[in-house]
Amino acid sequence: RPRVLSGIQPTAGSFHLGNYLGAVRQWVALQETHDAFYMVVDLHAMTIPKDPAELRNNSRMAAAQLLAAGLDPERCTLFLQSHVPEHTQLSWIVECLTGFGEAARMTQFKDKSAKQGTDHTSVGLFTYPALMVADILVYRAHQVPVGEDQRQHLELTRTIAERFNGRYGATFPVPDAYIPQETAKIYDLQDPAVKMSKSASAPKGIIELLDEPKTTAKKIKSAVTDTDTVIRFDRDKKPGISNLLTIYSTLTGAGIQELEDKYAGKGYGALKTDLAEIVTDWVTPYRDRTREFMDDPAALDKILFDGAEKARAVASETLRTVYDKVGLVPGRR
Ligand code: TYM
């Protein structure tokens, strides 16, 4: 079985619909066909200051939500990044293989550091992509299911894998980004020109999966559309409606053409009302299941500990190989 690896940051509150449709949904599907490793990247969440109690709670909430979304510990390996120290160990080697300029060209770093100013930007934000490269390479993953905004980090991962292989001999598969076109980017409901994002979107623009279903319905009904009335998929001319059609189509399995036919001659209101119901029908059991997993912290921790153990078995072997190849003296075993 080919191997997949992916990660998600623990965030305050909950994941948003972009995380689910752009990434987690694919994770759930791929656990059936792939040797799947999925993690909550708690270390990546620390590039900006976090309250310790909040970080801890967010990480557990993130794991609970992934289980609620359909990850099955029998079918995949689910763990917390900090439970597998090999990620940060390999990350150092990756940092030493990455050019300063190469890292400085990462657009997520450029955007975030420009917003924060250099004095408020941690070195961790700068080296963030190196840790992500290590996350992927330490499992020798073949595919990485992510949204479009992670593509550049995946390209860096491919570059580093090739560089390592070239310098030290074939070691890593060169991993492919797995980014289904339709859901690669879910847009902000209030500003459909930009992606839905926890850090950038206004509350009304983002569907938080643990929101009250009533709030969710209201946000969909007040999504920004256009002054035309035709329900048609057209990313450039009708970004708002196209975004709603993408969400509708992905959650129900109905094709875009089918939806255009279904809503021919009907107004935006009808589409929004139906979509509000579809989304709330989806989030309601998600909320319930998340709560159930949070209500049993011992069981949740056990899943994560077991996952970390399986992950470490793979990661430690890769790290040993890498240390050997780069010329470090083997320690006592
Ligand atoms: P993060 O936590 O920001 O996002 C998690 C996943 O959700 C996707 N995503 C979206 N997809 C479509 N539309 C959107 N509006 C949208 N917003 C977010 C992201 O592309 C991502 O797949 N650096 C990563 C986490 C990470 C990782 C890794 C991923 C760390 N190590 C190794 C893969 C492999 C991040 O911050 O994702």
mmCIF file of C-alpha atoms and ligand atoms in Angstrom:
data_model
loop_
_atom_site.group_PDB
_atom_site.id
_atom_site.type_symbol
_atom_site.label_atom_id
_atom_site.label_comp_id
_atom_site.label_asym_id
_atom_site.label_seq_id
_atom_site.Cartn_x
_atom_site.Cartn_y
_atom_site.Cartn_z
ATOM 1 C CA ARG A 1 0.000 0.000 0.000
ATOM 2 C CA PRO A 2 1.323 3.451 -0.849
ATOM 3 C CA ARG A 3 1.733 5.670 2.172
ATOM 4 C CA VAL A 4 0.008 8.989 2.886
ATOM 5 C CA LEU A 5 0.868 11.498 5.570
ATOM 6 C CA SER A 6 -0.830 14.713 6.507
ATOM 7 C CA GLY A 7 -1.201 17.127 9.391
ATOM 8 C CA ILE A 8 -3.453 19.830 10.708
ATOM 9 C CA GLN A 9 -2.867 22.577 13.237
ATOM 10 C CA PRO A 10 -4.855 22.588 16.446
ATOM 11 C CA THR A 11 -6.775 25.847 16.460
ATOM 12 C CA ALA A 12 -8.876 27.558 19.075
ATOM 13 C CA GLY A 13 -12.533 26.630 18.752
ATOM 14 C CA SER A 14 -12.826 24.287 15.838
ATOM 15 C CA PHE A 15 -11.798 23.335 12.362
ATOM 16 C CA HIS A 16 -13.549 25.144 9.549
ATOM 17 C CA LEU A 17 -15.294 23.875 6.478
ATOM 18 C CA GLY A 18 -12.218 24.608 4.331
ATOM 19 C CA ASN A 19 -10.098 22.266 6.485
ATOM 20 C CA TYR A 20 -12.686 19.552 6.167
ATOM 21 C CA LEU A 21 -13.457 19.798 2.456
ATOM 22 C CA GLY A 22 -9.919 20.698 1.422
ATOM 23 C CA ALA A 23 -8.096 18.080 3.469
ATOM 24 C CA VAL A 24 -9.720 15.957 6.177
ATOM 25 C CA ARG A 25 -12.363 14.569 3.863
ATOM 26 C CA GLN A 26 -9.609 13.156 1.657
ATOM 27 C CA TRP A 27 -7.845 11.747 4.720
ATOM 28 C CA VAL A 28 -10.955 9.777 5.601
ATOM 29 C CA ALA A 29 -11.210 8.352 2.086
ATOM 30 C CA LEU A 30 -7.501 7.530 1.798
ATOM 31 C CA GLN A 31 -7.375 5.483 5.002
ATOM 32 C CA GLU A 32 -9.282 2.795 3.052
ATOM 33 C CA THR A 33 -6.697 2.480 0.306
ATOM 34 C CA HIS A 34 -3.425 3.711 1.773
ATOM 35 C CA ASP A 35 -1.100 3.171 4.687
ATOM 36 C CA ALA A 36 -2.238 6.376 6.346
ATOM 37 C CA PHE A 37 -0.510 8.569 8.960
ATOM 38 C CA TYR A 38 -2.357 11.639 10.224
ATOM 39 C CA MET A 39 -1.341 13.996 12.957
ATOM 40 C CA VAL A 40 -2.239 17.082 14.901
ATOM 41 C CA VAL A 41 0.749 19.386 14.466
ATOM 42 C CA ASP A 42 0.873 20.813 17.959
ATOM 43 C CA LEU A 43 4.493 21.946 17.526
ATOM 44 C CA HIS A 44 3.644 23.881 14.381
ATOM 45 C CA ALA A 45 0.951 25.696 16.363
ATOM 46 C CA MET A 46 3.618 27.234 18.606
ATOM 47 C CA THR A 47 5.116 29.637 16.068
ATOM 48 C CA ILE A 48 2.919 32.283 17.612
ATOM 49 C CA PRO A 49 2.595 32.486 21.416
ATOM 50 C CA LYS A 50 -0.049 30.142 22.823
ATOM 51 C CA ASP A 51 -1.509 29.859 26.281
ATOM 52 C CA PRO A 52 -0.370 26.421 27.580
ATOM 53 C CA ALA A 53 -3.765 25.294 28.840
ATOM 54 C CA GLU A 54 -5.358 26.398 25.588
ATOM 55 C CA LEU A 55 -2.794 24.646 23.420
ATOM 56 C CA ARG A 56 -3.299 21.403 25.324
ATOM 57 C CA ASN A 57 -7.062 21.621 25.044
ATOM 58 C CA ASN A 58 -6.943 22.600 21.375
ATOM 59 C CA SER A 59 -4.760 19.607 20.559
ATOM 60 C CA ARG A 60 -7.175 17.181 22.185
ATOM 61 C CA MET A 61 -10.106 18.937 20.545
ATOM 62 C CA ALA A 62 -8.383 18.628 17.196
ATOM 63 C CA ALA A 63 -7.875 14.891 17.637
ATOM 64 C CA ALA A 64 -11.479 14.466 18.773
ATOM 65 C CA GLN A 65 -12.681 16.334 15.696
ATOM 66 C CA LEU A 66 -10.594 14.191 13.362
ATOM 67 C CA LEU A 67 -12.161 11.093 14.871
ATOM 68 C CA ALA A 68 -15.595 12.702 14.621
ATOM 69 C CA ALA A 69 -14.937 13.427 10.957
ATOM 70 C CA GLY A 70 -14.386 9.736 10.326
ATOM 71 C CA LEU A 71 -10.772 8.830 10.970
ATOM 72 C CA ASP A 72 -10.701 5.315 12.358
ATOM 73 C CA PRO A 73 -7.740 4.269 14.517
ATOM 74 C CA GLU A 74 -8.182 0.752 13.127
ATOM 75 C CA ARG A 75 -7.586 2.058 9.615
ATOM 76 C CA CYS A 76 -5.048 4.814 10.109
ATOM 77 C CA THR A 77 -2.370 5.966 12.498
ATOM 78 C CA LEU A 78 -3.507 9.091 14.338
ATOM 79 C CA PHE A 79 -1.127 10.897 16.691
ATOM 80 C CA LEU A 80 0.212 14.164 18.028
ATOM 81 C CA GLN A 81 3.350 15.515 16.375
ATOM 82 C CA SER A 82 5.050 16.224 19.721
ATOM 83 C CA HIS A 83 4.728 12.553 20.710
ATOM 84 C CA VAL A 84 7.133 11.582 17.948
ATOM 85 C CA PRO A 85 10.444 13.374 18.635
ATOM 86 C CA GLU A 86 11.940 12.148 15.350
ATOM 87 C CA HIS A 87 10.096 14.945 13.518
ATOM 88 C CA THR A 88 12.114 17.665 15.209
ATOM 89 C CA GLN A 89 15.293 15.594 14.993
ATOM 90 C CA LEU A 90 14.969 15.186 11.234
ATOM 91 C CA SER A 91 13.932 18.804 10.971
ATOM 92 C CA TRP A 92 17.449 19.907 11.945
ATOM 93 C CA ILE A 93 18.952 17.901 9.108
ATOM 94 C CA VAL A 94 16.369 19.409 6.738
ATOM 95 C CA GLU A 95 17.247 22.910 7.941
ATOM 96 C CA CYS A 96 20.889 22.237 7.117
ATOM 97 C CA LEU A 97 19.887 21.195 3.599
ATOM 98 C CA THR A 98 17.636 24.192 2.994
ATOM 99 C CA GLY A 99 18.946 27.477 1.664
ATOM 100 C CA PHE A 100 18.194 30.630 3.627
ATOM 101 C CA GLY A 101 16.831 32.279 0.497
ATOM 102 C CA GLU A 102 14.823 29.198 -0.339
ATOM 103 C CA ALA A 103 13.102 29.363 3.039
ATOM 104 C CA ALA A 104 12.666 33.138 2.783
ATOM 105 C CA ARG A 105 10.718 32.677 -0.474
ATOM 106 C CA MET A 106 7.907 30.699 1.189
ATOM 107 C CA THR A 107 4.825 32.856 0.640
ATOM 108 C CA GLN A 108 3.121 31.848 3.885
ATOM 109 C CA PHE A 109 6.178 33.030 5.783
ATOM 110 C CA LYS A 110 6.368 36.223 3.764
ATOM 111 C CA ASP A 111 2.677 37.027 4.283
ATOM 112 C CA LYS A 112 2.602 36.264 7.981
ATOM 113 C CA SER A 113 5.901 37.910 8.846
ATOM 114 C CA ALA A 114 4.958 41.006 6.842
ATOM 115 C CA LYS A 115 1.767 41.267 8.891
ATOM 116 C CA GLN A 116 3.502 40.701 12.227
ATOM 117 C CA GLY A 117 6.704 42.641 11.612
ATOM 118 C CA THR A 118 10.137 40.997 12.055
ATOM 119 C CA ASP A 119 10.382 41.780 15.755
ATOM 120 C CA HIS A 120 7.214 39.790 16.379
ATOM 121 C CA THR A 121 8.080 36.985 13.997
ATOM 122 C CA SER A 122 9.666 33.951 15.615
ATOM 123 C CA VAL A 123 12.498 31.985 14.091
ATOM 124 C CA GLY A 124 10.060 29.071 14.396
ATOM 125 C CA LEU A 125 7.788 30.670 11.816
ATOM 126 C CA PHE A 126 10.747 30.856 9.468
ATOM 127 C CA THR A 127 11.796 27.219 9.980
ATOM 128 C CA TYR A 128 8.182 25.997 9.995
ATOM 129 C CA PRO A 129 8.441 24.563 6.447
ATOM 130 C CA ALA A 130 11.560 22.552 7.401
ATOM 131 C CA LEU A 131 9.594 20.852 10.167
ATOM 132 C CA MET A 132 6.820 20.168 7.693
ATOM 133 C CA VAL A 133 9.311 18.644 5.250
ATOM 134 C CA ALA A 134 10.596 16.444 8.075
ATOM 135 C CA ASP A 135 7.004 15.452 9.009
ATOM 136 C CA ILE A 136 6.559 14.049 5.532
ATOM 137 C CA LEU A 137 9.992 12.558 4.891
ATOM 138 C CA VAL A 138 10.282 10.829 8.252
ATOM 139 C CA TYR A 139 7.465 8.498 7.089
ATOM 140 C CA ARG A 140 8.834 8.264 3.540
ATOM 141 C CA ALA A 141 5.325 9.191 2.433
ATOM 142 C CA HIS A 142 4.283 8.939 -1.216
ATOM 143 C CA GLN A 143 1.300 11.264 -1.119
ATOM 144 C CA VAL A 144 0.274 14.226 0.976
ATOM 145 C CA PRO A 145 -3.401 15.246 0.936
ATOM 146 C CA VAL A 146 -3.610 19.015 1.551
ATOM 147 C CA GLY A 147 -5.359 22.139 0.297
ATOM 148 C CA GLU A 148 -3.902 24.432 -2.350
ATOM 149 C CA ASP A 149 -2.336 26.767 0.224
ATOM 150 C CA GLN A 150 0.184 24.034 1.151
ATOM 151 C CA ARG A 151 1.395 23.388 -2.400
ATOM 152 C CA GLN A 152 4.554 25.463 -2.087
ATOM 153 C CA HIS A 153 5.566 23.625 1.083
ATOM 154 C CA LEU A 154 5.070 20.361 -0.788
ATOM 155 C CA GLU A 155 7.280 21.585 -3.582
ATOM 156 C CA LEU A 156 9.984 22.375 -1.061
ATOM 157 C CA THR A 157 9.565 18.857 0.338
ATOM 158 C CA ARG A 158 10.121 17.396 -3.123
ATOM 159 C CA THR A 159 13.203 19.570 -3.626
ATOM 160 C CA ILE A 160 14.711 18.528 -0.298
ATOM 161 C CA ALA A 161 13.939 14.839 -0.901
ATOM 162 C CA GLU A 162 15.723 15.018 -4.252
ATOM 163 C CA ARG A 163 18.613 16.959 -2.774
ATOM 164 C CA PHE A 164 19.072 14.434 0.013
ATOM 165 C CA ASN A 165 18.832 11.499 -2.386
ATOM 166 C CA GLY A 166 21.323 13.158 -4.733
ATOM 167 C CA ARG A 167 23.824 13.863 -1.988
ATOM 168 C CA TYR A 168 23.529 10.721 0.137
ATOM 169 C CA GLY A 169 21.939 8.091 -2.111
ATOM 170 C CA ALA A 170 18.327 7.013 -2.671
ATOM 171 C CA THR A 171 16.522 7.339 0.649
ATOM 172 C CA PHE A 172 13.201 9.125 0.248
ATOM 173 C CA PRO A 173 10.366 8.720 -2.229
ATOM 174 C CA VAL A 174 9.701 12.149 -3.785
ATOM 175 C CA PRO A 175 6.200 12.796 -2.424
ATOM 176 C CA ASP A 176 3.282 14.102 -4.462
ATOM 177 C CA ALA A 177 0.779 16.648 -3.238
ATOM 178 C CA TYR A 178 -2.702 15.150 -3.365
ATOM 179 C CA ILE A 179 -4.974 18.105 -4.078
ATOM 180 C CA PRO A 180 -8.329 17.372 -5.744
ATOM 181 C CA GLN A 181 -9.105 20.333 -8.002
ATOM 182 C CA GLU A 182 -12.724 20.893 -6.926
ATOM 183 C CA THR A 183 -12.032 21.390 -3.237
ATOM 184 C CA ALA A 184 -8.454 22.676 -3.388
ATOM 185 C CA LYS A 185 -9.608 26.038 -2.097
ATOM 186 C CA ILE A 186 -12.817 26.801 -0.226
ATOM 187 C CA TYR A 187 -13.482 30.512 -0.146
ATOM 188 C CA ASP A 188 -14.506 33.009 2.518
ATOM 189 C CA LEU A 189 -18.319 33.375 2.502
ATOM 190 C CA GLN A 190 -18.064 37.163 2.864
ATOM 191 C CA ASP A 191 -15.154 37.632 0.492
ATOM 192 C CA PRO A 192 -15.144 34.825 -2.069
ATOM 193 C CA ALA A 193 -11.938 36.139 -3.637
ATOM 194 C CA VAL A 194 -9.859 34.813 -0.719
ATOM 195 C CA LYS A 195 -9.643 31.443 0.999
ATOM 196 C CA MET A 196 -11.651 30.654 4.108
ATOM 197 C CA SER A 197 -9.093 31.015 6.882
ATOM 198 C CA LYS A 198 -9.097 30.898 10.631
ATOM 199 C CA SER A 199 -6.587 33.713 10.917
ATOM 200 C CA ALA A 200 -7.793 36.016 8.148
ATOM 201 C CA SER A 201 -11.531 35.549 7.699
ATOM 202 C CA ALA A 202 -14.170 37.584 9.550
ATOM 203 C CA PRO A 203 -16.384 35.347 11.736
ATOM 204 C CA LYS A 204 -19.239 35.640 9.243
ATOM 205 C CA GLY A 205 -17.035 34.419 6.420
ATOM 206 C CA ILE A 206 -16.023 31.168 8.013
ATOM 207 C CA ILE A 207 -18.048 28.046 8.834
ATOM 208 C CA GLU A 208 -16.700 26.782 12.136
ATOM 209 C CA LEU A 209 -17.643 23.138 12.388
ATOM 210 C CA LEU A 210 -18.487 23.315 16.092
ATOM 211 C CA ASP A 211 -20.643 26.436 15.824
ATOM 212 C CA GLU A 212 -24.291 26.249 16.802
ATOM 213 C CA PRO A 213 -26.083 24.865 13.720
ATOM 214 C CA LYS A 214 -28.312 27.962 13.800
ATOM 215 C CA THR A 215 -25.250 30.188 13.448
ATOM 216 C CA THR A 216 -23.996 28.056 10.589
ATOM 217 C CA ALA A 217 -27.320 28.350 8.754
ATOM 218 C CA LYS A 218 -27.332 32.105 9.226
ATOM 219 C CA LYS A 219 -23.812 32.448 7.821
ATOM 220 C CA ILE A 220 -24.725 30.501 4.707
ATOM 221 C CA LYS A 221 -27.874 32.509 4.157
ATOM 222 C CA SER A 222 -25.924 35.743 4.372
ATOM 223 C CA ALA A 223 -23.085 34.589 2.103
ATOM 224 C CA VAL A 224 -22.024 37.240 -0.414
ATOM 225 C CA THR A 225 -23.150 36.448 -3.957
ATOM 226 C CA ASP A 226 -23.608 38.727 -6.978
ATOM 227 C CA THR A 227 -26.308 40.920 -8.448
ATOM 228 C CA ASP A 228 -27.157 38.486 -11.219
ATOM 229 C CA THR A 229 -29.758 35.789 -10.418
ATOM 230 C CA VAL A 230 -28.578 32.773 -12.401
ATOM 231 C CA ILE A 231 -27.195 29.803 -10.494
ATOM 232 C CA ARG A 232 -24.192 28.805 -12.539
ATOM 233 C CA PHE A 233 -20.654 27.722 -11.741
ATOM 234 C CA ASP A 234 -18.241 30.409 -12.893
ATOM 235 C CA ARG A 235 -15.250 30.919 -10.640
ATOM 236 C CA ASP A 236 -14.272 34.274 -12.174
ATOM 237 C CA LYS A 237 -17.613 35.974 -12.700
ATOM 238 C CA LYS A 238 -19.602 34.322 -9.901
ATOM 239 C CA PRO A 239 -17.139 33.387 -7.151
ATOM 240 C CA GLY A 240 -19.699 33.422 -4.325
ATOM 241 C CA ILE A 241 -22.224 31.143 -6.026
ATOM 242 C CA SER A 242 -19.452 28.895 -7.321
ATOM 243 C CA ASN A 243 -18.141 28.449 -3.785
ATOM 244 C CA LEU A 244 -21.619 27.517 -2.518
ATOM 245 C CA LEU A 245 -22.043 25.071 -5.406
ATOM 246 C CA THR A 246 -18.684 23.461 -4.576
ATOM 247 C CA ILE A 247 -19.693 22.984 -0.941
ATOM 248 C CA TYR A 248 -23.127 21.667 -1.943
ATOM 249 C CA SER A 249 -21.714 19.290 -4.519
ATOM 250 C CA THR A 250 -18.997 17.888 -2.252
ATOM 251 C CA LEU A 251 -21.253 17.291 0.732
ATOM 252 C CA THR A 252 -24.032 15.627 -1.290
ATOM 253 C CA GLY A 253 -22.178 13.986 -4.155
ATOM 254 C CA ALA A 254 -24.382 15.788 -6.689
ATOM 255 C CA GLY A 255 -22.542 17.009 -9.787
ATOM 256 C CA ILE A 256 -22.254 20.740 -10.500
ATOM 257 C CA GLN A 257 -24.221 20.358 -13.741
ATOM 258 C CA GLU A 258 -26.930 18.476 -11.878
ATOM 259 C CA LEU A 259 -27.193 21.326 -9.372
ATOM 260 C CA GLU A 260 -27.314 23.965 -12.109
ATOM 261 C CA ASP A 261 -30.243 22.060 -13.653
ATOM 262 C CA LYS A 262 -31.963 21.567 -10.325
ATOM 263 C CA TYR A 263 -31.847 25.284 -9.528
ATOM 264 C CA ALA A 264 -32.565 26.582 -13.044
ATOM 265 C CA GLY A 265 -35.103 29.383 -12.732
ATOM 266 C CA LYS A 266 -34.849 29.442 -8.945
ATOM 267 C CA GLY A 267 -33.302 32.229 -6.900
ATOM 268 C CA TYR A 268 -30.216 32.342 -4.718
ATOM 269 C CA GLY A 269 -32.459 32.139 -1.661
ATOM 270 C CA ALA A 270 -33.601 28.611 -2.545
ATOM 271 C CA LEU A 271 -30.024 27.419 -3.021
ATOM 272 C CA LYS A 272 -28.896 28.962 0.246
ATOM 273 C CA THR A 273 -31.824 27.547 2.227
ATOM 274 C CA ASP A 274 -31.153 24.045 0.955
ATOM 275 C CA LEU A 275 -27.419 24.338 1.472
ATOM 276 C CA ALA A 276 -27.908 25.636 5.018
ATOM 277 C CA GLU A 277 -29.866 22.481 5.761
ATOM 278 C CA ILE A 278 -27.270 20.220 4.146
ATOM 279 C CA VAL A 279 -24.427 21.772 6.106
ATOM 280 C CA THR A 280 -26.277 21.768 9.430
ATOM 281 C CA ASP A 281 -27.281 18.129 8.878
ATOM 282 C CA TRP A 282 -23.595 17.384 8.452
ATOM 283 C CA VAL A 283 -22.250 19.414 11.385
ATOM 284 C CA THR A 284 -24.806 18.244 13.952
ATOM 285 C CA PRO A 285 -23.531 14.654 14.273
ATOM 286 C CA TYR A 286 -19.953 15.973 13.943
ATOM 287 C CA ARG A 287 -20.527 18.160 16.999
ATOM 288 C CA ASP A 288 -22.081 15.290 18.927
ATOM 289 C CA ARG A 289 -19.288 12.868 18.150
ATOM 290 C CA THR A 290 -16.600 15.416 18.998
ATOM 291 C CA ARG A 291 -18.251 15.930 22.378
ATOM 292 C CA GLU A 292 -18.372 12.178 22.973
ATOM 293 C CA PHE A 293 -14.651 11.825 22.310
ATOM 294 C CA MET A 294 -13.909 14.818 24.562
ATOM 295 C CA ASP A 295 -16.044 13.296 27.332
ATOM 296 C CA ASP A 296 -13.719 10.300 27.529
ATOM 297 C CA PRO A 297 -10.196 11.743 27.753
ATOM 298 C CA ALA A 298 -8.650 8.417 28.798
ATOM 299 C CA ALA A 299 -9.925 6.696 25.661
ATOM 300 C CA LEU A 300 -8.822 9.627 23.509
ATOM 301 C CA ASP A 301 -5.331 9.611 25.013
ATOM 302 C CA LYS A 302 -5.086 5.872 24.480
ATOM 303 C CA ILE A 303 -5.846 6.279 20.779
ATOM 304 C CA LEU A 304 -3.147 8.959 20.535
ATOM 305 C CA PHE A 305 -0.571 6.989 22.528
ATOM 306 C CA ASP A 306 -1.141 3.885 20.417
ATOM 307 C CA GLY A 307 -0.889 6.004 17.289
ATOM 308 C CA ALA A 308 2.368 7.586 18.430
ATOM 309 C CA GLU A 309 3.820 4.171 19.105
ATOM 310 C CA LYS A 310 3.030 2.981 15.577
ATOM 311 C CA ALA A 311 4.334 6.242 14.127
ATOM 312 C CA ARG A 312 7.573 6.085 16.096
ATOM 313 C CA ALA A 313 8.314 2.597 14.848
ATOM 314 C CA VAL A 314 8.486 4.000 11.309
ATOM 315 C CA ALA A 315 10.002 7.380 12.141
ATOM 316 C CA SER A 316 12.828 6.059 14.283
ATOM 317 C CA GLU A 317 13.910 3.698 11.558
ATOM 318 C CA THR A 318 14.057 6.508 9.003
ATOM 319 C CA LEU A 319 15.982 8.707 11.394
ATOM 320 C CA ARG A 320 18.523 5.984 12.047
ATOM 321 C CA THR A 321 19.066 5.545 8.308
ATOM 322 C CA VAL A 322 19.411 9.288 7.813
ATOM 323 C CA TYR A 323 21.859 9.775 10.691
ATOM 324 C CA ASP A 324 23.924 6.971 9.272
ATOM 325 C CA LYS A 325 23.867 8.302 5.710
ATOM 326 C CA VAL A 326 24.852 11.842 6.651
ATOM 327 C CA GLY A 327 27.826 10.568 8.654
ATOM 328 C CA LEU A 328 26.860 10.787 12.314
ATOM 329 C CA VAL A 329 28.539 8.236 14.532
ATOM 330 C CA PRO A 330 26.047 5.593 15.608
ATOM 331 C CA GLY A 331 25.240 5.721 19.316
ATOM 332 C CA ARG A 332 24.624 2.748 21.587
ATOM 333 C CA ARG A 333 21.544 0.747 20.638
HETATM 334 P P1 TYM B 1 -3.544 23.971 8.348
HETATM 335 O O1 TYM B 1 -3.711 23.495 9.745
HETATM 336 O O2 TYM B 1 -3.494 25.437 8.115
HETATM 337 O O3 TYM B 1 -4.716 23.403 7.463
HETATM 338 C C1 TYM B 1 -5.075 22.028 7.477
HETATM 339 C C2 TYM B 1 -5.468 21.593 6.067
HETATM 340 O O4 TYM B 1 -6.610 22.327 5.626
HETATM 341 C C3 TYM B 1 -6.335 22.870 4.331
HETATM 342 N N1 TYM B 1 -7.099 24.124 4.184
HETATM 343 C C4 TYM B 1 -7.907 24.395 3.161
HETATM 344 N N2 TYM B 1 -8.258 23.683 2.085
HETATM 345 C C5 TYM B 1 -9.134 24.244 1.217
HETATM 346 N N3 TYM B 1 -9.685 25.462 1.402
HETATM 347 C C6 TYM B 1 -9.359 26.226 2.468
HETATM 348 N N4 TYM B 1 -9.910 27.437 2.648
HETATM 349 C C7 TYM B 1 -8.435 25.693 3.410
HETATM 350 N N5 TYM B 1 -7.889 26.164 4.575
HETATM 351 C C8 TYM B 1 -7.072 25.196 5.025
HETATM 352 C C9 TYM B 1 -4.835 23.087 4.330
HETATM 353 O O5 TYM B 1 -4.331 23.173 3.013
HETATM 354 C C10 TYM B 1 -4.346 21.853 5.056
HETATM 355 O O6 TYM B 1 -4.233 20.751 4.197
HETATM 356 N N6 TYM B 1 1.338 23.354 7.463
HETATM 357 C C11 TYM B 1 0.059 22.665 7.522
HETATM 358 C C12 TYM B 1 0.045 21.497 8.492
HETATM 359 C C13 TYM B 1 1.137 20.496 8.314
HETATM 360 C C14 TYM B 1 1.206 19.477 7.328
HETATM 361 C C15 TYM B 1 2.403 18.760 7.627
HETATM 362 C C16 TYM B 1 0.395 19.117 6.260
HETATM 363 C C17 TYM B 1 2.226 20.360 9.115
HETATM 364 N N7 TYM B 1 2.979 19.326 8.704
HETATM 365 C C18 TYM B 1 2.786 17.681 6.834
HETATM 366 C C19 TYM B 1 0.805 18.042 5.481
HETATM 367 C C20 TYM B 1 1.972 17.330 5.757
HETATM 368 C C21 TYM B 1 -0.997 23.643 7.982
HETATM 369 O O7 TYM B 1 -0.714 24.591 8.661
HETATM 370 O O8 TYM B 1 -2.277 23.270 7.668
#
